[in-house]
Each structure stands twice: as structure tokens, then as C-alpha cells.
Coordinates of C-alpha atoms in Angstrom, one line a residue:
X13 CA -9.0 -98.4 -14.8
X14 CA -8.7 -100.4 -18.0
X15 CA -7.8 -104.1 -17.9
X16 CA -6.8 -106.6 -20.4
X17 CA -9.5 -108.9 -21.7
X18 CA -9.8 -112.3 -20.1
X19 CA -12.9 -113.9 -21.6
X20 CA -14.7 -116.8 -19.9
X21 CA -16.6 -119.0 -22.3
X22 CA -19.3 -121.2 -20.8
X23 CA -20.1 -123.9 -23.4
X24 CA -23.6 -125.3 -23.3
X25 CA -25.2 -128.4 -24.8
X26 CA -23.2 -129.1 -28.1
X27 CA -20.3 -126.9 -27.3
X28 CA -17.6 -128.9 -25.4
X29 CA -14.5 -127.5 -26.8
X30 CA -13.1 -124.4 -28.6
X31 CA -10.9 -124.3 -31.7
X32 CA -7.9 -122.1 -32.2
X33 CA -6.8 -121.8 -28.6
X34 CA -3.0 -121.4 -28.2
X35 CA -0.8 -122.4 -25.2
X36 CA -3.8 -124.5 -24.0
X37 CA -4.0 -126.5 -20.8
X38 CA -6.9 -128.0 -18.9
X39 CA -6.6 -126.9 -15.2
X40 CA -8.8 -128.0 -12.3
X41 CA -9.6 -125.0 -10.1
X42 CA -10.6 -125.6 -6.5
X43 CA -13.4 -123.5 -5.1
X44 CA -14.9 -123.2 -1.6
X45 CA -18.3 -124.0 -3.2
X46 CA -17.3 -127.4 -4.4
X47 CA -16.2 -128.7 -7.8
X48 CA -16.9 -126.9 -11.1
X49 CA -18.4 -128.8 -13.9
X50 CA -15.0 -129.7 -15.4
X51 CA -11.5 -128.5 -15.6
X52 CA -11.1 -125.1 -17.3
X53 CA -9.3 -124.9 -20.6
X54 CA -6.9 -122.0 -20.3
X55 CA -5.0 -120.4 -23.2
X56 CA -5.2 -117.5 -25.5
X57 CA -6.5 -116.5 -28.9
X58 CA -4.2 -113.9 -30.3
X59 CA -3.6 -111.5 -27.4
X60 CA -6.8 -112.3 -25.6
X61 CA -6.8 -114.7 -22.7
X62 CA -9.5 -117.4 -22.8
X63 CA -11.0 -119.5 -20.1
X64 CA -13.4 -122.1 -21.4
X65 CA -15.7 -124.2 -19.2
X66 CA -18.0 -126.9 -20.6
X67 CA -21.2 -126.2 -18.5
X68 CA -22.3 -129.9 -18.3
X69 CA -18.8 -131.3 -18.4
X70 CA -17.1 -133.0 -21.3
X71 CA -19.4 -135.7 -22.5
X72 CA -22.4 -134.1 -20.8
X73 CA -22.5 -136.1 -17.5
X74 CA -24.1 -133.3 -15.4
X75 CA -27.9 -132.4 -15.6
X76 CA -29.2 -128.9 -15.3
X77 CA -30.4 -129.2 -11.7
X78 CA -27.2 -130.7 -10.6
X79 CA -24.9 -128.0 -12.0
X80 CA -22.9 -126.2 -9.3
X81 CA -23.2 -122.8 -10.9
X82 CA -21.6 -121.1 -7.8
X83 CA -18.4 -123.3 -8.3
X84 CA -18.4 -122.6 -12.0
X85 CA -18.6 -118.8 -11.7
X86 CA -16.1 -118.8 -8.7
X87 CA -13.8 -120.9 -10.7
X88 CA -13.9 -118.6 -13.7
X89 CA -13.3 -115.5 -11.5
X90 CA -10.3 -117.3 -9.9
X91 CA -9.0 -118.0 -13.3
X92 CA -8.8 -114.3 -14.0
X93 CA -11.9 -113.7 -16.1
X94 CA -13.1 -110.1 -16.7
X95 CA -16.2 -111.0 -18.7
X96 CA -18.3 -114.1 -19.5
X97 CA -19.9 -115.2 -22.8
X98 CA -22.4 -118.0 -22.2
X99 CA -23.7 -120.3 -25.0
X100 CA -26.8 -122.3 -24.3
X101 CA -29.2 -124.6 -26.3
X102 CA -32.7 -123.2 -26.0
X103 CA -36.3 -123.8 -27.2
X104 CA -38.2 -121.2 -29.0
X105 CA -41.5 -119.8 -27.9
X106 CA -42.0 -117.6 -31.0
X107 CA -42.7 -118.7 -34.6
X108 CA -40.1 -116.3 -36.0
X109 CA -37.3 -117.7 -33.8
X110 CA -36.8 -121.0 -35.8
X111 CA -34.4 -123.9 -35.0
X112 CA -31.0 -122.9 -36.1
X113 CA -31.3 -119.3 -35.1
X114 CA -29.0 -117.7 -32.5
X115 CA -30.8 -115.5 -30.1
X116 CA -29.1 -113.0 -27.7
X117 CA -30.8 -112.7 -24.4
X118 CA -31.6 -109.4 -22.8
X119 CA -33.9 -110.4 -19.9
X120 CA -34.6 -113.5 -17.8
X121 CA -37.5 -115.0 -15.9
X122 CA -36.2 -117.4 -13.2
X123 CA -38.4 -120.4 -12.6
X124 CA -35.6 -122.6 -11.1
X125 CA -36.4 -123.8 -7.6
X126 CA -33.7 -126.4 -6.5
X127 CA -30.5 -124.5 -7.1
X128 CA -28.3 -122.3 -4.8
X129 CA -28.7 -118.9 -6.4
X130 CA -26.4 -116.7 -4.4
X131 CA -22.9 -116.5 -3.0
X132 CA -24.2 -114.4 -0.1
X133 CA -26.3 -114.9 3.0
X134 CA -26.4 -114.5 6.7
X135 CA -23.4 -112.6 7.9
X136 CA -22.8 -110.9 4.5
X137 CA -26.2 -109.9 3.1
X138 CA -25.9 -108.5 -0.4
X139 CA -28.6 -107.4 -2.9
X140 CA -27.2 -106.7 -6.5
X141 CA -29.4 -105.2 -9.0
X142 CA -30.7 -107.5 -11.7
X143 CA -32.9 -104.9 -13.5
X144 CA -30.7 -105.3 -16.6
X145 CA -29.2 -108.8 -16.1
X146 CA -26.8 -108.9 -19.1
X147 CA -23.9 -106.6 -20.3
X148 CA -25.2 -104.6 -23.2
X149 CA -21.6 -104.1 -24.5
X150 CA -21.0 -107.9 -24.6
X151 CA -24.4 -108.7 -25.9
X152 CA -24.0 -106.3 -28.9
X153 CA -20.6 -107.7 -29.7
X154 CA -22.1 -111.3 -29.5
X155 CA -24.9 -110.4 -31.9
X156 CA -22.4 -108.9 -34.4
X157 CA -20.2 -111.9 -34.2
X158 CA -23.1 -114.2 -35.1
X159 CA -24.0 -112.0 -38.0
X160 CA -20.4 -111.8 -39.2
X161 CA -20.4 -115.7 -39.3
X162 CA -23.5 -115.6 -41.5
X163 CA -25.7 -116.9 -38.7
X164 CA -29.3 -115.8 -38.3
X165 CA -29.5 -113.6 -35.3
X166 CA -32.2 -112.1 -33.0
X167 CA -31.7 -109.8 -30.1
X168 CA -33.6 -108.4 -27.1
X169 CA -35.0 -111.8 -26.1
X170 CA -36.5 -112.8 -22.8
X171 CA -35.2 -116.1 -21.6
X172 CA -37.4 -118.3 -19.4
X173 CA -35.2 -120.5 -17.1
X174 CA -37.0 -123.7 -16.1
X175 CA -36.0 -126.3 -13.6
X176 CA -36.1 -129.3 -15.8
X177 CA -34.8 -131.9 -16.5
X178 CA -38.2 -132.6 -18.0
X179 CA -39.3 -130.5 -20.9
X180 CA -42.5 -128.3 -20.5
X181 CA -46.0 -129.4 -20.7
X182 CA -48.1 -127.6 -23.4
X183 CA -49.9 -125.6 -20.7
X184 CA -46.6 -124.4 -19.3
X185 CA -45.2 -123.6 -22.7
X186 CA -48.2 -121.5 -23.6
X187 CA -48.2 -119.8 -20.2
X188 CA -44.6 -118.8 -20.7
X189 CA -45.5 -117.3 -24.0
X190 CA -48.2 -115.3 -22.4
X191 CA -45.7 -114.0 -19.9
X192 CA -43.7 -112.5 -22.8
X193 CA -40.9 -115.1 -22.8
X194 CA -39.3 -115.7 -26.2
X195 CA -36.9 -118.6 -25.5
X196 CA -36.7 -121.3 -22.9
X197 CA -33.8 -123.1 -21.4
X198 CA -32.6 -124.8 -18.1
X199 CA -29.2 -123.3 -17.4
X200 CA -29.2 -119.5 -17.8
X201 CA -30.3 -119.0 -14.2
X202 CA -29.0 -118.8 -11.6
X203 CA -25.8 -118.5 -13.8
X204 CA -26.5 -114.9 -14.8
X205 CA -27.3 -113.9 -11.2
X206 CA -24.1 -115.4 -9.9
X207 CA -22.0 -113.7 -12.6
X208 CA -23.5 -110.4 -11.5
X209 CA -22.7 -111.1 -7.9
X210 CA -19.1 -111.9 -8.9
X211 CA -18.9 -108.5 -10.8
X212 CA -18.6 -110.3 -14.1
X213 CA -20.3 -108.7 -17.1
X214 CA -22.2 -111.5 -18.8
X215 CA -23.9 -112.2 -22.1
X216 CA -25.8 -115.2 -23.3
X217 CA -26.3 -116.5 -26.8
X218 CA -29.2 -119.0 -27.1
X219 CA -28.8 -121.6 -29.9
X220 CA -32.5 -122.5 -30.9
X221 CA -32.9 -126.3 -31.2
X222 CA -36.8 -126.7 -31.2
X223 CA -40.1 -125.0 -30.8
X224 CA -40.8 -126.4 -27.4
X225 CA -44.3 -127.8 -27.4
X226 CA -46.7 -124.7 -27.7
X227 CA -47.5 -125.6 -31.3
X228 CA -50.3 -128.1 -31.8
X229 CA -48.8 -131.5 -32.7
X230 CA -45.2 -130.5 -31.8
X231 CA -43.3 -132.1 -28.9
X232 CA -39.6 -132.0 -27.9
X233 CA -37.4 -135.0 -27.8
X234 CA -33.8 -135.5 -27.2
X235 CA -33.1 -136.9 -30.7
X236 CA -34.4 -133.7 -32.2
X237 CA -32.4 -131.5 -29.9
X238 CA -29.1 -133.3 -30.4
X239 CA -29.5 -133.3 -34.2
X240 CA -30.0 -129.4 -34.2
X241 CA -27.2 -129.1 -31.6
X242 CA -24.8 -130.7 -33.9
X243 CA -25.8 -128.4 -36.7
X244 CA -25.4 -125.4 -34.3
X245 CA -22.1 -126.5 -33.0
X246 CA -19.8 -125.3 -35.8
X247 CA -21.5 -121.9 -36.0
X248 CA -21.1 -121.5 -32.3
X249 CA -17.4 -122.2 -32.4
X250 CA -17.0 -119.8 -35.3
X251 CA -18.9 -117.2 -33.4
X252 CA -16.7 -117.4 -30.4
X253 CA -13.6 -117.0 -32.5
X254 CA -15.1 -114.0 -34.3
X255 CA -16.3 -112.5 -31.0
X256 CA -12.6 -112.7 -29.7
X257 CA -11.2 -111.3 -32.9
X258 CA -13.4 -108.3 -32.9
X259 CA -12.9 -107.3 -29.2
X260 CA -11.5 -103.8 -28.8
X261 CA -7.8 -103.7 -28.0
X262 CA -8.4 -102.1 -24.7
X263 CA -11.1 -103.2 -22.3
X264 CA -12.9 -100.1 -20.9
X265 CA -14.3 -100.4 -17.4
X266 CA -17.9 -101.4 -17.0
X267 CA -20.4 -100.4 -14.3
X268 CA -20.7 -104.1 -13.6
X269 CA -17.1 -104.3 -12.5
X270 CA -18.0 -102.4 -9.3
X271 CA -21.7 -103.5 -8.7
X272 CA -20.9 -104.7 -5.1
X273 CA -20.0 -101.1 -4.0
X274 CA -23.7 -100.4 -3.5
X275 CA -25.0 -103.9 -2.8
X276 CA -23.6 -105.1 0.6
X277 CA -26.0 -104.2 3.5
X278 CA -24.5 -106.0 6.5
X279 CA -22.4 -103.8 8.8
X280 CA -18.7 -104.7 8.8
X281 CA -18.7 -105.7 12.6
X282 CA -21.4 -108.2 11.7
X283 CA -19.5 -110.0 9.0
X284 CA -19.4 -113.8 9.3
X285 CA -15.6 -114.7 9.0
X286 CA -16.5 -118.1 7.5
X287 CA -18.6 -116.7 4.8
X288 CA -16.2 -113.9 4.1
X289 CA -13.4 -116.5 3.7
X290 CA -15.5 -118.2 1.0
X291 CA -15.9 -114.9 -0.8
X292 CA -12.3 -114.2 -1.4
X293 CA -12.6 -114.5 -5.2
X294 CA -16.1 -113.3 -6.0
X295 CA -15.9 -110.3 -3.6
X296 CA -12.2 -110.0 -3.1
X297 CA -12.1 -106.5 -4.6
X298 CA -14.1 -105.0 -1.7
X299 CA -12.8 -107.3 1.0
X300 CA -9.1 -106.4 0.3

């Protein structure tokens, strides 16, 4: 059954606002998982509903390991989102992915270790497939939006999600290259996993700020990253607007919309009422 689009935009480092939103209001949305990173900017662009969340909060007060990604995804689901487009600053592990290029992720390698990575657990055991962790439909539209805004684009990238907040050692950076990773960041996971668990199609555009430290003599520092973020910011805002503008008038259903149908393994009589109550948004479709 077709739905109207309601696009959740997760703004990464350097993207703390969106231009062109009408009827805008910032709303704090309560979740059973704690507070999201910030209020959500709710409004519309044309006929498309928009829900914008700055991932690190306005002014960037929240570090990558302290992000409450469960609250962020739950809040976007409660706000009515049908799909999520995430924007993230990333380092490059490939010579041809130079600073300033926008890279659409296709795969992830998750090296985070200190973050809650699932909504589910004892009393409601659930295993969603992450074989293809992003939505191909959204990813294709995101790449086309970057190109339409005259940005340099690459697709099909593997994103290495590291814990941080420190940048990589040279040995780590070169190891990640050998694994087949193309870009590296600190926020794409568990965000993508949680979006899948909430039945939200997800795509990620990585804005390359640096070459990490795999090249001899190169090292990453915040000043370099911030300078490139500022250059990337306007293109990111233009890309979001173009992405919204080019959405099909009707949102066709996605297989991700019903991924929980084949994921829950706990028998109904063994469901934990306390956990089920917390899942009213992310799993509400199958609990109703």
C-alpha cells in the first residue's frame, strides 16, 4: 500500500540546519530509549513532509560514542518518517575519493563496541537481515541529487564505522584498506542497523573531509576536517533540496517496510511486556 513520503534527514558534522523548509517548528519528541540528540525540525518542502535531526545536536555538543542512536531512530519513527537520508562526514581510504567528493555507501563494516546496537533483546528476540544494509532506491536517488547539484559523486562504497572519538592509527587505516573499506566514519553504525530494525529504508551520503592517515606524511586534525566540512555544507544542503524535489509523487512500498515479518523469533507467549511497551513505535506495525 502506497504512502506519502515523510523524509527523515539526519544531519552529520557540518550540517546542522536545512534551508527551504516551510511551516517549520522544532519539536522535542520523547522516546522510551532516552533523549534524542536534539529537537526535530518538522515541516515540509513542497508536498513532502520533512523531519530533520542534527545527529550531534546543534552546535555539536555530543560525541560519536555518546550518541543515543536508538532514541534518534525511535524519535524519527514517532515523527512519522517513512524513509531516512543520512549525511555524514567521512575520511577516505582511496586515492580517487578525494576531499570534497560525496560518496554513497552501499555496505558497512561495524567496528563500534560501546554503543547499544539493537532495540530488541530477551523477551522479544529479533534478527533482521543486514546483507544489504541500505535502500537501493534511496541510494540511487541520493547519488543523482549530488550529481544534479554539480557535486562529484561515487557510489557502491563500503563504510568502515569505527568507535572513536580518536582518529585511526596508520596501522588501523591501512588494515581497513586491506579489508576493502573505502570510507571511514564514526556514526554510520549502529544507526543503519537501528533504521532497519525500525523498518525505515536508509541511505547514507558520506562527505569526504580528509584522507585519514594511510598515506605517508598525512595525518587528520580537526582544523582540516572543519575547513572541508564548511566547504561541503552548502553542497549538502543543495543536495537535500534536490533529493526532495526529485522524489516520485507516490511512494511505492519497499521490502524494508515489512522486514520484521520474518525477523521475530520469540514466541508470543514469551514476549516481555516491558520490552514490548518500548517497541510501540519501531515495531508498532506488527504489535498492533
